[in-house]
Amino acid sequence: MRRQLVFLAVLLLALTGCGSGNDEAPQGANEQGGAFPVTIKNKYGDTVVKQAPQRVVTVGLVEQDALLALGVVPVATTEWFGEKPGALFPWAKAKLGEGAVPQVLSDKDGLQFEKIAALQPDLIIGLYAGITADDYKKLTAIAPTVAQPRGVPDWGVSWQVVARTVGQAVGKAAQADELVKGIEARFSEVRAQHPEFKGKTALMASPYEGYFIYGTQDPRSRMLTDFGFVLPTGLDKVIGDKFGGNLSAERISLLDQQTVVWFPSKGGTAKLKADPLYRNLKVRSEGREVFIEEDYDDQLYGATSFVSVLSLPIVLDQLVPKLAAAVDGNPATNA
């Protein structure tokens, strides 16, 4: 997901306003009295949005959900998995209404500066992203760019910050705040209904190239703490300052928590279940794990990956019962 290819033509496209890949006028943000101009701080400086944007391009991986939740249809989105039209999963597609399906930019190809410039955006958003200083310079030559915030690792921004920052950028800060409060209220309900979660150690992991674990700054890990769980002590010392990292076989005991939620990896889940080192851990023998299905069409998989204001209701409905089964002390229950 690193961005390498840059051409001088990008700047020329930005200056000359070459043709858009979508002739239909997108559904932009409605002007909110007194909302603009707005200044948003990011990792590389300040972004000034002078007026309600009409052509928004997302180069982060989940921001389309926040935009659509606020009634703003982006002209282009960035896809990282799923191969969905417009990079919109069902929960987001339901909010599209009569809006045109966004053009898709592939994250696998890196930041496609020429394509972005050709879309003639008046705002670029990359919060759940890994934009570099060089990327930011080139993107801001095309349009005002909201990059990831200061103080968090790349791909480590919280869903609350994504929603509220997008709300600021499109002049719908109050609406975004209400959306966030609504989801936070649901988390509060879960904590009240499941006091057994409180204080239990939990971990998000994936059998990707062995044992991949998510750190305290990853949105999925924060979701566990929102349920009332606690993350293992010293977790970030193992993976460093990244959102996650691979665990060596010598440190496999870190997986032996009171519950572990496993994301699928192509062929990795079956291999993990047969792994003799992992089978010897109590988390496995006592059935204290949750395996999310290895299916990109499975709503829970996508929703737990996005961790957005639109996907979290699915997580709250479907993951919570699985967590309850995992921590109930009964190996016979299947999470």
CSV table of C-alpha atoms in Angstrom, one decimal:
chain,number,residue,atom,x,y,z
A,1,MET,CA,0.0,0.0,0.0
A,2,ARG,CA,2.9,2.3,-0.5
A,3,ARG,CA,2.7,5.2,-2.9
A,4,GLN,CA,5.5,5.3,-5.5
A,5,LEU,CA,4.5,6.5,-8.9
A,6,VAL,CA,4.3,10.2,-9.4
A,7,PHE,CA,4.3,12.2,-12.7
A,8,LEU,CA,4.8,15.9,-13.4
A,9,ALA,CA,1.5,15.6,-15.4
A,10,VAL,CA,-0.4,15.5,-12.2
A,11,LEU,CA,0.4,19.2,-11.5
A,12,LEU,CA,-0.5,20.1,-15.1
A,13,LEU,CA,-3.8,18.2,-14.8
A,14,ALA,CA,-4.5,20.0,-11.6
A,15,LEU,CA,-3.8,23.4,-13.1
A,16,THR,CA,-5.5,22.9,-16.4
A,17,GLY,CA,-8.6,21.0,-15.0
A,18,CYS,CA,-8.6,18.1,-17.5
A,19,GLY,CA,-11.9,16.3,-18.1
A,20,SER,CA,-13.7,14.5,-15.3
A,21,GLY,CA,-14.2,10.7,-15.5
A,22,ASN,CA,-17.8,11.3,-14.5
A,23,ASP,CA,-19.9,13.8,-16.4
A,24,GLU,CA,-22.8,13.6,-14.0
A,25,ALA,CA,-22.8,16.2,-11.3
A,26,PRO,CA,-22.2,14.5,-7.9
A,27,GLN,CA,-24.3,15.0,-4.8
A,28,GLY,CA,-22.1,17.3,-2.7
A,29,ALA,CA,-22.6,18.8,0.7
A,30,ASN,CA,-25.2,21.4,1.2
A,31,GLU,CA,-23.9,24.7,2.3
A,32,GLN,CA,-24.2,25.2,6.0
A,33,GLY,CA,-24.5,28.7,7.2
A,34,GLY,CA,-21.3,29.8,9.0
A,35,ALA,CA,-19.6,26.4,8.6
A,36,PHE,CA,-17.0,27.7,6.1
A,37,PRO,CA,-14.2,28.4,5.9
A,38,VAL,CA,-13.0,25.6,8.2
A,39,THR,CA,-9.4,24.7,9.1
A,40,ILE,CA,-8.6,21.1,9.9
A,41,LYS,CA,-5.2,20.1,11.3
A,42,ASN,CA,-3.5,17.0,10.0
A,43,LYS,CA,-0.1,15.3,10.2
A,44,TYR,CA,1.5,17.6,7.7
A,45,GLY,CA,-0.2,20.9,8.3
A,46,ASP,CA,-3.5,22.7,8.1
A,47,THR,CA,-6.2,22.1,5.5
A,48,VAL,CA,-8.5,25.0,4.7
A,49,VAL,CA,-11.8,24.2,3.2
A,50,LYS,CA,-13.3,27.4,1.9
A,51,GLN,CA,-16.7,26.3,0.9
A,52,ALA,CA,-19.0,23.3,0.8
A,53,PRO,CA,-17.2,20.7,-1.4
A,54,GLN,CA,-19.1,19.3,-4.4
A,55,ARG,CA,-16.5,16.8,-5.7
A,56,VAL,CA,-15.0,14.7,-2.9
A,57,VAL,CA,-12.4,12.0,-3.6
A,58,THR,CA,-11.5,9.6,-0.8
A,59,VAL,CA,-7.9,8.2,-0.8
A,60,GLY,CA,-8.4,6.7,2.7
A,61,LEU,CA,-10.0,3.3,2.9
A,62,VAL,CA,-13.2,3.8,4.9
A,63,GLU,CA,-14.2,7.5,4.6
A,64,GLN,CA,-16.9,6.9,2.1
A,65,ASP,CA,-19.0,5.5,4.9
A,66,ALA,CA,-18.9,8.7,6.9
A,67,LEU,CA,-19.6,10.8,3.8
A,68,LEU,CA,-22.7,8.7,2.8
A,69,ALA,CA,-23.9,8.7,6.4
A,70,LEU,CA,-23.9,12.5,6.1
A,71,GLY,CA,-25.7,12.5,2.7
A,72,VAL,CA,-22.6,13.3,0.6
A,73,VAL,CA,-21.7,11.0,-2.3
A,74,PRO,CA,-18.0,11.0,-3.2
A,75,VAL,CA,-17.0,11.1,-6.9
A,76,ALA,CA,-14.4,8.4,-6.3
A,77,THR,CA,-13.4,6.0,-3.5
A,78,THR,CA,-10.4,3.9,-2.8
A,79,GLU,CA,-10.9,0.1,-2.7
A,80,TRP,CA,-8.7,-2.2,-0.5
A,81,PHE,CA,-10.8,-5.4,-0.6
A,82,GLY,CA,-14.2,-6.7,-1.6
A,83,GLU,CA,-14.5,-5.7,-5.2
A,84,LYS,CA,-17.8,-3.9,-4.6
A,85,PRO,CA,-19.2,-1.4,-7.1
A,86,GLY,CA,-18.1,2.0,-5.9
A,87,ALA,CA,-16.1,0.3,-3.1
A,88,LEU,CA,-19.4,0.4,-1.2
A,89,PHE,CA,-20.4,-2.5,1.0
A,90,PRO,CA,-24.2,-3.1,1.5
A,91,TRP,CA,-24.5,-0.8,4.6
A,92,ALA,CA,-23.0,2.1,2.5
A,93,LYS,CA,-24.8,1.3,-0.7
A,94,ALA,CA,-28.1,1.6,1.1
A,95,LYS,CA,-27.2,5.3,1.7
A,96,LEU,CA,-26.4,6.0,-2.0
A,97,GLY,CA,-30.0,6.7,-3.0
A,98,GLU,CA,-30.1,8.3,-6.4
A,99,GLY,CA,-26.5,9.3,-6.3
A,100,ALA,CA,-24.0,8.1,-9.0
A,101,VAL,CA,-21.9,5.1,-8.0
A,102,PRO,CA,-18.4,6.5,-7.3
A,103,GLN,CA,-15.5,5.7,-9.5
A,104,VAL,CA,-13.1,3.2,-7.8
A,105,LEU,CA,-9.4,3.8,-7.3
A,106,SER,CA,-7.5,0.7,-6.3
A,107,ASP,CA,-5.3,0.8,-3.2
A,108,LYS,CA,-3.1,-1.9,-4.7
A,109,ASP,CA,-2.0,0.5,-7.4
A,110,GLY,CA,-0.9,3.2,-4.9
A,111,LEU,CA,-2.1,6.7,-5.0
A,112,GLN,CA,-3.1,7.3,-8.6
A,113,PHE,CA,-2.4,11.0,-8.9
A,114,GLU,CA,-3.2,11.5,-12.5
A,115,LYS,CA,-6.6,9.8,-12.1
A,116,ILE,CA,-7.3,11.8,-9.0
A,117,ALA,CA,-6.5,15.1,-10.8
A,118,ALA,CA,-8.7,14.1,-13.8
A,119,LEU,CA,-11.6,13.8,-11.4
A,120,GLN,CA,-11.3,17.6,-10.6
A,121,PRO,CA,-11.9,17.2,-6.9
A,122,ASP,CA,-12.5,20.2,-4.7
A,123,LEU,CA,-11.6,18.0,-1.6
A,124,ILE,CA,-9.5,14.9,-1.0
A,125,ILE,CA,-9.9,12.9,2.2
A,126,GLY,CA,-7.3,10.4,3.5
A,127,LEU,CA,-7.8,9.9,7.2
A,128,TYR,CA,-7.6,6.1,7.4
A,129,ALA,CA,-4.5,6.1,5.3
A,130,GLY,CA,-0.8,6.1,5.0
A,131,ILE,CA,-0.2,9.3,3.1
A,132,THR,CA,3.4,10.4,3.1
A,133,ALA,CA,4.7,14.0,3.2
A,134,ASP,CA,5.6,13.7,-0.5
A,135,ASP,CA,2.1,12.3,-1.2
A,136,TYR,CA,0.5,15.2,0.7
A,137,LYS,CA,2.5,17.8,-1.3
A,138,LYS,CA,1.3,16.3,-4.6
A,139,LEU,CA,-2.3,15.8,-3.5
A,140,THR,CA,-2.6,19.4,-2.2
A,141,ALA,CA,-1.4,20.6,-5.6
A,142,ILE,CA,-4.7,19.0,-6.9
A,143,ALA,CA,-7.1,20.0,-4.1
A,144,PRO,CA,-7.3,20.7,-0.4
A,145,THR,CA,-6.4,17.4,1.3
A,146,VAL,CA,-7.4,16.2,4.7
A,147,ALA,CA,-4.6,13.7,5.7
A,148,GLN,CA,-4.4,11.5,8.7
A,149,PRO,CA,-4.3,13.3,12.1
A,150,ARG,CA,-1.2,13.9,14.2
A,151,GLY,CA,-0.3,11.6,17.0
A,152,VAL,CA,-1.6,8.3,15.7
A,153,PRO,CA,0.0,5.7,13.4
A,154,ASP,CA,-0.9,5.3,9.8
A,155,TRP,CA,-4.2,3.4,9.5
A,156,GLY,CA,-4.8,4.0,13.2
A,157,VAL,CA,-7.4,6.8,13.3
A,158,SER,CA,-10.5,6.1,15.3
A,159,TRP,CA,-13.9,5.9,13.8
A,160,GLN,CA,-15.1,8.8,15.9
A,161,VAL,CA,-12.3,11.1,14.5
A,162,VAL,CA,-13.1,9.9,11.0
A,163,ALA,CA,-16.8,10.8,11.3
A,164,ARG,CA,-16.3,14.1,13.0
A,165,THR,CA,-13.5,15.2,10.7
A,166,VAL,CA,-15.4,14.4,7.6
A,167,GLY,CA,-18.4,16.2,9.1
A,168,GLN,CA,-16.2,19.3,9.6
A,169,ALA,CA,-14.9,19.1,6.1
A,170,VAL,CA,-18.3,18.9,4.5
A,171,GLY,CA,-20.1,21.4,6.7
A,172,LYS,CA,-22.1,18.9,8.7
A,173,ALA,CA,-20.2,18.8,12.0
A,174,ALA,CA,-23.3,18.7,14.2
A,175,GLN,CA,-24.9,15.9,12.2
A,176,ALA,CA,-21.6,13.9,12.4
A,177,ASP,CA,-21.5,14.4,16.2
A,178,GLU,CA,-25.0,13.1,16.5
A,179,LEU,CA,-24.1,10.0,14.5
A,180,VAL,CA,-21.0,9.4,16.8
A,181,LYS,CA,-23.1,9.8,19.9
A,182,GLY,CA,-25.7,7.4,18.7
A,183,ILE,CA,-23.1,4.6,18.1
A,184,GLU,CA,-21.4,5.4,21.4
A,185,ALA,CA,-24.7,5.0,23.2
A,186,ARG,CA,-25.0,1.5,21.6
A,187,PHE,CA,-21.6,0.5,22.9
A,188,SER,CA,-22.7,1.8,26.4
A,189,GLU,CA,-25.7,-0.5,26.1
A,190,VAL,CA,-23.5,-3.5,25.3
A,191,ARG,CA,-21.3,-2.8,28.4
A,192,ALA,CA,-24.4,-2.6,30.5
A,193,GLN,CA,-25.9,-5.8,29.1
A,194,HIS,CA,-22.6,-7.8,29.2
A,195,PRO,CA,-20.8,-7.0,32.5
A,196,GLU,CA,-18.9,-10.2,32.0
A,197,PHE,CA,-16.8,-8.4,29.3
A,198,LYS,CA,-15.4,-5.9,31.8
A,199,GLY,CA,-11.7,-6.3,32.5
A,200,LYS,CA,-11.3,-9.5,30.5
A,201,THR,CA,-8.3,-9.5,28.3
A,202,ALA,CA,-8.9,-9.6,24.5
A,203,LEU,CA,-7.0,-9.4,21.3
A,204,MET,CA,-7.6,-8.9,17.6
A,205,ALA,CA,-5.5,-11.1,15.4
A,206,SER,CA,-5.2,-12.7,12.0
A,207,PRO,CA,-3.4,-15.8,10.8
A,208,TYR,CA,-1.7,-13.7,8.1
A,209,GLU,CA,1.8,-15.0,7.5
A,210,GLY,CA,1.8,-16.7,10.9
A,211,TYR,CA,0.3,-14.7,13.8
A,212,PHE,CA,-0.5,-11.1,13.0
A,213,ILE,CA,-1.8,-9.0,16.0
A,214,TYR,CA,-3.4,-5.6,16.1
A,215,GLY,CA,-2.1,-3.0,18.4
A,216,THR,CA,-3.8,-0.6,20.8
A,217,GLN,CA,-4.0,2.1,18.2
A,218,ASP,CA,-5.9,0.0,15.6
A,219,PRO,CA,-9.6,0.8,15.3
A,220,ARG,CA,-10.5,-2.9,15.7
A,221,SER,CA,-8.6,-3.2,19.0
A,222,ARG,CA,-10.3,0.0,20.2
A,223,MET,CA,-13.6,-1.6,19.4
A,224,LEU,CA,-12.8,-4.3,21.9
A,225,THR,CA,-12.1,-1.8,24.7
A,226,ASP,CA,-15.3,0.0,23.8
A,227,PHE,CA,-17.1,-3.3,24.7
A,228,GLY,CA,-15.4,-3.3,28.1
A,229,PHE,CA,-12.4,-5.6,27.4
A,230,VAL,CA,-8.8,-4.7,28.1
A,231,LEU,CA,-5.9,-5.3,25.8
A,232,PRO,CA,-2.9,-7.3,26.9
A,233,THR,CA,-0.2,-5.3,28.9
A,234,GLY,CA,2.8,-4.5,26.8
A,235,LEU,CA,1.0,-5.2,23.5
A,236,ASP,CA,2.6,-2.2,21.7
A,237,LYS,CA,6.1,-3.1,22.9
A,238,VAL,CA,5.8,-6.3,20.8
A,239,ILE,CA,4.7,-4.6,17.5
A,240,GLY,CA,6.3,-1.2,17.8
A,241,ASP,CA,4.6,2.1,16.7
A,242,LYS,CA,2.5,0.4,13.9
A,243,PHE,CA,-1.2,-0.4,13.9
A,244,GLY,CA,-0.2,-4.1,14.0
A,245,GLY,CA,2.6,-6.6,13.3
A,246,ASN,CA,3.5,-10.3,13.2
A,247,LEU,CA,4.2,-12.3,16.3
A,248,SER,CA,7.1,-14.7,16.4
A,249,ALA,CA,6.5,-18.3,17.5
A,250,GLU,CA,8.5,-17.7,20.6
A,251,ARG,CA,5.9,-15.1,21.7
A,252,ILE,CA,2.8,-17.1,20.9
A,253,SER,CA,1.8,-17.0,24.6
A,254,LEU,CA,0.6,-13.5,23.9
A,255,LEU,CA,-2.3,-15.0,22.1
A,256,ASP,CA,-3.4,-16.8,25.3
A,257,GLN,CA,-5.9,-14.2,26.4
A,258,GLN,CA,-9.4,-14.6,27.7
A,259,THR,CA,-10.7,-14.1,24.2
A,260,VAL,CA,-9.2,-13.6,20.7
A,261,VAL,CA,-11.1,-12.5,17.7
A,262,TRP,CA,-9.5,-13.9,14.5
A,263,PHE,CA,-9.8,-12.2,11.1
A,264,PRO,CA,-9.6,-14.6,8.2
A,265,SER,CA,-6.6,-15.0,5.9
A,266,LYS,CA,-6.8,-17.0,2.7
A,267,GLY,CA,-6.0,-20.5,3.8
A,268,GLY,CA,-4.6,-19.2,7.1
A,269,THR,CA,-7.5,-20.1,9.3
A,270,ALA,CA,-7.4,-23.8,8.6
A,271,LYS,CA,-3.6,-23.8,9.1
A,272,LEU,CA,-4.0,-21.9,12.4
A,273,LYS,CA,-6.5,-24.4,13.8
A,274,ALA,CA,-4.1,-27.3,12.9
A,275,ASP,CA,-1.0,-25.5,14.4
A,276,PRO,CA,0.3,-27.6,17.3
A,277,LEU,CA,1.6,-24.5,19.1
A,278,TYR,CA,-1.7,-22.7,19.0
A,279,ARG,CA,-3.7,-25.8,19.9
A,280,ASN,CA,-1.8,-26.1,23.1
A,281,LEU,CA,-3.0,-22.7,24.3
A,282,LYS,CA,-5.9,-22.5,26.7
A,283,VAL,CA,-7.7,-19.9,24.5
A,284,ARG,CA,-8.0,-22.7,21.9
A,285,SER,CA,-8.6,-25.7,24.1
A,286,GLU,CA,-11.3,-23.8,26.2
A,287,GLY,CA,-13.0,-22.4,23.1
A,288,ARG,CA,-12.4,-18.7,24.0
A,289,GLU,CA,-11.9,-17.6,20.4
A,290,VAL,CA,-14.1,-16.0,17.7
A,291,PHE,CA,-13.4,-16.9,14.1
A,292,ILE,CA,-14.9,-14.4,11.6
A,293,GLU,CA,-15.8,-16.2,8.4
A,294,GLU,CA,-13.3,-16.3,5.5
A,295,ASP,CA,-15.8,-14.7,3.2
A,296,TYR,CA,-15.5,-11.3,1.6
A,297,ASP,CA,-19.2,-11.3,1.1
A,298,ASP,CA,-19.8,-11.9,4.8
A,299,GLN,CA,-21.2,-8.7,6.3
A,300,LEU,CA,-19.5,-9.2,9.6
A,301,TYR,CA,-16.1,-9.6,8.0
A,302,GLY,CA,-16.4,-6.3,6.0
A,303,ALA,CA,-18.1,-4.4,8.9
A,304,THR,CA,-15.4,-5.4,11.4
A,305,SER,CA,-12.7,-4.4,8.9
A,306,PHE,CA,-14.3,-1.0,8.2
A,307,VAL,CA,-15.2,0.0,11.8
A,308,SER,CA,-17.3,3.0,10.6
A,309,VAL,CA,-20.5,4.8,11.7
A,310,LEU,CA,-22.4,2.7,9.1
A,311,SER,CA,-20.7,-0.7,9.6
A,312,LEU,CA,-20.6,-0.7,13.4
A,313,PRO,CA,-24.4,-1.4,13.9
A,314,ILE,CA,-23.7,-4.8,12.1
A,315,VAL,CA,-20.7,-5.5,14.4
A,316,LEU,CA,-22.8,-4.7,17.4
A,317,ASP,CA,-25.6,-7.0,16.3
A,318,GLN,CA,-23.4,-9.9,15.1
A,319,LEU,CA,-20.1,-9.9,17.0
A,320,VAL,CA,-21.4,-9.3,20.5
A,321,PRO,CA,-23.2,-12.6,20.7
A,322,LYS,CA,-20.1,-14.4,19.5
A,323,LEU,CA,-18.0,-12.6,22.2
A,324,ALA,CA,-20.5,-13.6,24.8
A,325,ALA,CA,-20.2,-17.3,23.8
A,326,ALA,CA,-16.4,-17.1,23.8
A,327,VAL,CA,-16.1,-15.7,27.4
A,328,ASP,CA,-18.9,-17.7,29.1
A,329,GLY,CA,-16.5,-20.3,30.5
A,330,ASN,CA,-18.2,-23.1,28.6
A,331,PRO,CA,-16.0,-24.7,25.9
A,332,ALA,CA,-19.1,-26.4,24.4
A,333,THR,CA,-20.5,-23.0,23.2
A,334,ASN,CA,-19.4,-22.3,19.7
A,335,ALA,CA,-18.5,-18.6,19.0
